[in-house]
Short mmCIF file of C-alpha atoms in Angstrom, two decimals:
data_model
loop_
_atom_site.label_atom_id
_atom_site.label_comp_id
_atom_site.label_asym_id
_atom_site.label_seq_id
_atom_site.Cartn_x
_atom_site.Cartn_y
_atom_site.Cartn_z
CA UNK A 1 126.59 105.69 67.97
CA UNK A 2 128.25 104.14 71.14
CA UNK A 3 126.88 100.45 71.23
CA UNK A 4 125.45 100.24 74.21
CA UNK A 5 123.87 103.71 75.68
CA UNK A 6 122.88 104.52 79.11
CA UNK A 7 121.74 107.21 81.25
CA UNK A 8 124.79 107.97 83.71
CA UNK A 9 122.46 110.01 86.69
CA UNK A 10 123.14 110.18 89.43
CA UNK A 11 119.75 108.71 90.31
CA UNK A 12 119.30 109.88 94.02
CA UNK A 13 116.33 108.24 95.22
CA UNK A 14 115.37 107.79 98.69
CA UNK A 15 115.14 104.54 100.95
CA UNK A 16 112.18 101.98 100.10
CA UNK A 17 111.81 104.00 96.66
CA UNK A 18 111.45 102.22 93.28
CA UNK A 19 113.59 103.27 90.55
CA UNK A 20 114.28 101.91 86.92
CA UNK A 21 117.44 102.00 84.74
CA UNK A 22 117.33 102.16 81.18
CA UNK A 23 119.54 100.90 78.43
CA UNK A 24 119.52 101.12 74.74
CA UNK A 25 121.67 99.31 72.22
CA UNK A 26 122.96 99.46 68.24
CA UNK A 27 123.48 95.90 67.25
CA UNK A 28 120.26 94.03 66.31
CA UNK A 29 122.07 90.89 65.86
CA UNK A 30 122.75 90.79 69.95
CA UNK A 31 122.27 87.78 71.33
CA UNK A 32 122.93 87.70 75.41
CA UNK A 33 122.44 90.81 77.77
CA UNK A 34 123.39 91.34 81.35
CA UNK A 35 123.40 93.94 84.36
CA UNK A 36 126.53 94.24 86.35
CA UNK A 37 127.09 96.03 89.74
CA UNK A 38 130.15 97.86 89.98
CA UNK A 39 130.63 99.24 93.70
CA UNK A 40 133.16 102.48 94.04
CA UNK A 41 136.32 101.14 93.19
CA UNK A 42 135.88 97.81 93.20
CA UNK A 43 135.33 95.05 90.01
CA UNK A 44 132.44 94.57 88.20
CA UNK A 45 130.07 91.46 89.46
CA UNK A 46 127.31 89.86 87.40
CA UNK A 47 123.62 91.24 88.73
CA UNK A 48 121.67 89.20 86.82
CA UNK A 49 121.15 88.14 83.03
CA UNK A 50 118.04 89.54 81.34
CA UNK A 51 115.64 87.08 79.23
CA UNK A 52 113.45 87.57 76.16
CA UNK A 53 110.38 86.80 78.71
CA UNK A 54 111.87 89.11 81.28
CA UNK A 55 113.26 88.13 84.67
CA UNK A 56 113.02 88.95 88.27
CA UNK A 57 115.45 88.09 91.06
CA UNK A 58 114.02 89.24 94.49
CA UNK A 59 113.32 93.10 94.19
CA UNK A 60 115.35 93.44 90.74
CA UNK A 61 113.07 92.68 87.76
CA UNK A 62 114.80 92.60 84.17
CA UNK A 63 113.39 93.62 80.71
CA UNK A 64 114.60 93.23 77.21
CA UNK A 65 112.57 94.25 74.17
CA UNK A 66 113.89 93.32 71.27
CA UNK A 67 112.31 95.20 68.94
CA UNK A 68 113.08 98.99 70.43
CA UNK A 69 116.50 97.12 71.20
CA UNK A 70 116.24 98.12 74.84
CA UNK A 71 116.93 96.94 78.42
CA UNK A 72 115.76 97.94 81.76
CA UNK A 73 116.23 96.87 85.48
CA UNK A 74 113.62 97.45 87.92
CA UNK A 75 115.05 98.45 91.46
CA UNK A 76 112.32 98.31 94.48
CA UNK A 77 112.11 98.75 97.79
CA UNK A 78 115.47 100.57 97.12
CA UNK A 79 118.19 99.88 100.06
CA UNK A 80 121.25 101.84 101.14
CA UNK A 81 123.44 99.16 99.95
CA UNK A 82 122.07 98.94 96.38
CA UNK A 83 124.27 102.25 96.26
CA UNK A 84 126.75 101.24 92.87
CA UNK A 85 126.64 101.82 89.14
CA UNK A 86 125.29 99.52 87.16
CA UNK A 87 126.54 98.64 84.08
CA UNK A 88 124.16 97.33 80.80
CA UNK A 89 126.12 94.69 78.81
CA UNK A 90 125.02 92.89 75.41
CA UNK A 91 127.19 90.65 73.48
CA UNK A 92 126.84 88.75 69.90
CA UNK A 93 128.73 87.40 67.41
CA UNK A 94 129.41 90.20 65.50
CA UNK A 95 131.28 90.53 68.55
CA UNK A 96 132.86 87.62 68.76
CA UNK A 97 130.99 87.15 71.83
CA UNK A 98 132.89 89.49 73.68
CA UNK A 99 131.01 91.88 76.43
CA UNK A 100 130.24 95.43 75.27
CA UNK A 101 129.43 97.51 78.27
CA UNK A 102 128.02 100.72 78.71
CA UNK A 103 129.17 103.30 80.87
CA UNK A 104 127.06 102.78 83.61
CA UNK A 105 124.28 105.05 85.56
CA UNK A 106 124.92 105.99 89.21
CA UNK A 107 122.23 105.11 91.83
CA UNK A 108 122.37 106.93 95.36
CA UNK A 109 120.13 106.04 97.80
CA UNK A 110 119.56 107.60 100.98
CA UNK A 111 118.01 107.45 104.12
CA UNK B 1 135.11 76.44 92.75
CA UNK B 2 136.78 79.01 90.15
CA UNK B 3 138.62 81.91 91.37
CA UNK B 4 140.56 85.10 89.58
CA UNK B 5 143.85 86.68 91.08
CA UNK B 6 145.28 90.20 90.29
CA UNK B 7 148.03 91.67 91.32
CA UNK B 8 148.80 94.36 92.85
CA UNK B 9 145.75 95.90 93.52
CA UNK B 10 147.53 100.00 93.19
CA UNK B 11 150.58 100.78 91.53
CA UNK B 12 152.45 104.22 91.12
CA UNK B 13 154.36 104.49 88.50
CA UNK B 14 156.65 107.26 87.13
CA UNK B 15 156.26 107.67 83.10
CA UNK B 16 158.70 105.55 80.41
CA UNK B 17 159.09 102.76 83.08
CA UNK B 18 157.83 98.91 82.17
CA UNK B 19 154.61 97.18 83.25
CA UNK B 20 154.02 94.05 84.30
CA UNK B 21 150.23 92.99 85.41
CA UNK B 22 149.05 89.45 85.75
CA UNK B 23 145.80 87.85 86.52
CA UNK B 24 145.54 83.71 86.95
CA UNK B 25 142.70 81.84 87.08
CA UNK B 26 142.02 78.46 89.28
CA UNK B 27 139.67 75.95 89.07
CA UNK B 28 139.05 75.59 85.13
CA UNK B 29 140.75 74.71 82.18
CA UNK B 30 140.95 76.59 79.09
CA UNK B 31 139.16 79.78 79.72
CA UNK B 32 138.84 83.00 77.74
CA UNK B 33 141.07 85.31 79.20
CA UNK B 34 140.07 89.13 78.92
CA UNK B 35 142.16 93.01 79.92
CA UNK B 36 139.64 96.30 80.40
CA UNK B 37 140.56 99.39 81.04
CA UNK B 38 137.98 101.57 83.09
CA UNK B 39 139.69 105.33 82.89
CA UNK B 40 138.18 107.65 85.79
CA UNK B 41 134.42 108.07 84.88
CA UNK B 42 134.40 105.93 82.10
CA UNK B 43 133.13 102.95 80.82
CA UNK B 44 135.11 99.50 80.31
CA UNK B 45 137.23 98.90 77.15
CA UNK B 46 138.78 95.74 75.98
CA UNK B 47 142.15 95.94 75.40
CA UNK B 48 142.56 92.11 74.81
CA UNK B 49 141.36 88.41 75.20
CA UNK B 50 142.79 85.26 74.54
CA UNK B 51 141.09 81.82 73.87
CA UNK B 52 144.47 79.74 74.57
CA UNK B 53 147.94 79.87 75.15
CA UNK B 54 149.70 81.88 72.77
CA UNK B 55 146.60 83.33 71.36
CA UNK B 56 146.12 87.22 71.92
CA UNK B 57 143.57 89.16 70.43
CA UNK B 58 144.31 93.41 70.73
CA UNK B 59 141.05 95.54 70.19
CA UNK B 60 142.83 98.67 70.32
CA UNK B 61 146.42 99.84 69.19
CA UNK B 62 147.61 101.01 72.28
CA UNK B 63 151.27 100.83 74.43
CA UNK B 64 150.54 98.00 75.89
CA UNK B 65 150.96 94.38 74.95
CA UNK B 66 150.00 90.85 76.26
CA UNK B 67 151.13 87.25 76.58
CA UNK B 68 149.65 83.93 77.70
CA UNK B 69 152.35 81.37 78.86
CA UNK B 70 150.26 79.21 80.63
CA UNK B 71 146.37 78.44 80.30
CA UNK B 72 145.22 79.87 83.46
CA UNK B 73 147.70 82.73 83.03
CA UNK B 74 147.41 85.81 81.39
CA UNK B 75 150.07 88.76 81.60
CA UNK B 76 149.36 92.82 80.93
CA UNK B 77 152.81 94.37 79.80
CA UNK B 78 154.19 97.77 79.21
CA UNK B 79 157.91 98.65 77.92
CA UNK B 80 157.36 102.28 78.26
CA UNK B 81 154.32 104.02 80.29
CA UNK B 82 152.78 107.19 79.20
CA UNK B 83 149.93 109.07 81.33
CA UNK B 84 147.25 108.13 79.45
CA UNK B 85 147.66 104.44 80.16
CA UNK B 86 146.80 105.61 84.03
CA UNK B 87 143.54 103.72 85.04
CA UNK B 88 141.89 100.53 86.78
CA UNK B 89 142.70 97.61 84.90
CA UNK B 90 140.79 94.50 85.03
CA UNK B 91 141.50 90.99 84.17
CA UNK B 92 138.22 89.21 83.62
CA UNK B 93 137.53 85.21 82.53
CA UNK B 94 134.40 82.97 80.76
CA UNK B 95 134.06 79.58 79.78
CA UNK B 96 133.27 79.55 75.48
CA UNK B 97 130.01 78.44 75.01
CA UNK B 98 128.40 79.50 77.87
CA UNK B 99 126.26 82.08 78.61
CA UNK B 100 127.44 83.44 81.90
CA UNK B 101 129.11 86.32 81.23
CA UNK B 102 132.25 87.34 82.88
CA UNK B 103 134.07 86.99 86.37
CA UNK B 104 136.36 89.84 87.02
CA UNK B 105 139.33 89.96 89.21
CA UNK B 106 139.78 92.47 91.71
CA UNK B 107 141.50 94.73 89.37
CA UNK B 108 144.48 97.08 89.56
CA UNK B 109 144.77 100.91 89.66
CA UNK B 110 147.88 102.18 88.20
CA UNK B 111 148.50 105.51 88.27
CA UNK B 112 151.28 106.91 86.17
CA UNK B 113 153.07 109.67 87.24
#
């Protein structure tokens, strides 16, 4: 089983739509969680950290469910510029605090 | 502010040739440094990480090696490239004890022909 699993997509949505991505992780001792965004042929960039209580940054909302080992990212009012690959990332002491990346979910927002 | 530089941006090398990719970080001291590879359509695979000068940990057996000759310099090398070494190589840094995730360089796209 992969340490971090994501639906690869692609998710094709119209502008203005709300879209949600899910991610599951296998290590119950995982401590920190992130969502990264990667544009085509570019480096990944940190989108947001994910906190136990859930957190929001503008149109983006991240949720963590430790009991189910499940992380989500919700994007409201999708923009064309949101088109990218979204990477779910976890870390834990077992990994030596190194980041473990999911393979990513592709989002395509169309006009 | 902290910046990370990685070069070259693209590289085409023949099978059997050597490789040297360099990564430097500015604006921070004693960073943790990482080399990742991303094969086409795949996730990021951690190759090496370093917590200090001369300290290198390898995550997977492979045809590559890494060195950290200076605090803010991280080098990825190979003596003889294989076709399977093709991919997108990314250097990243983080601060020990800080839960801020990693910052990546702009990457080197390597094609071995």
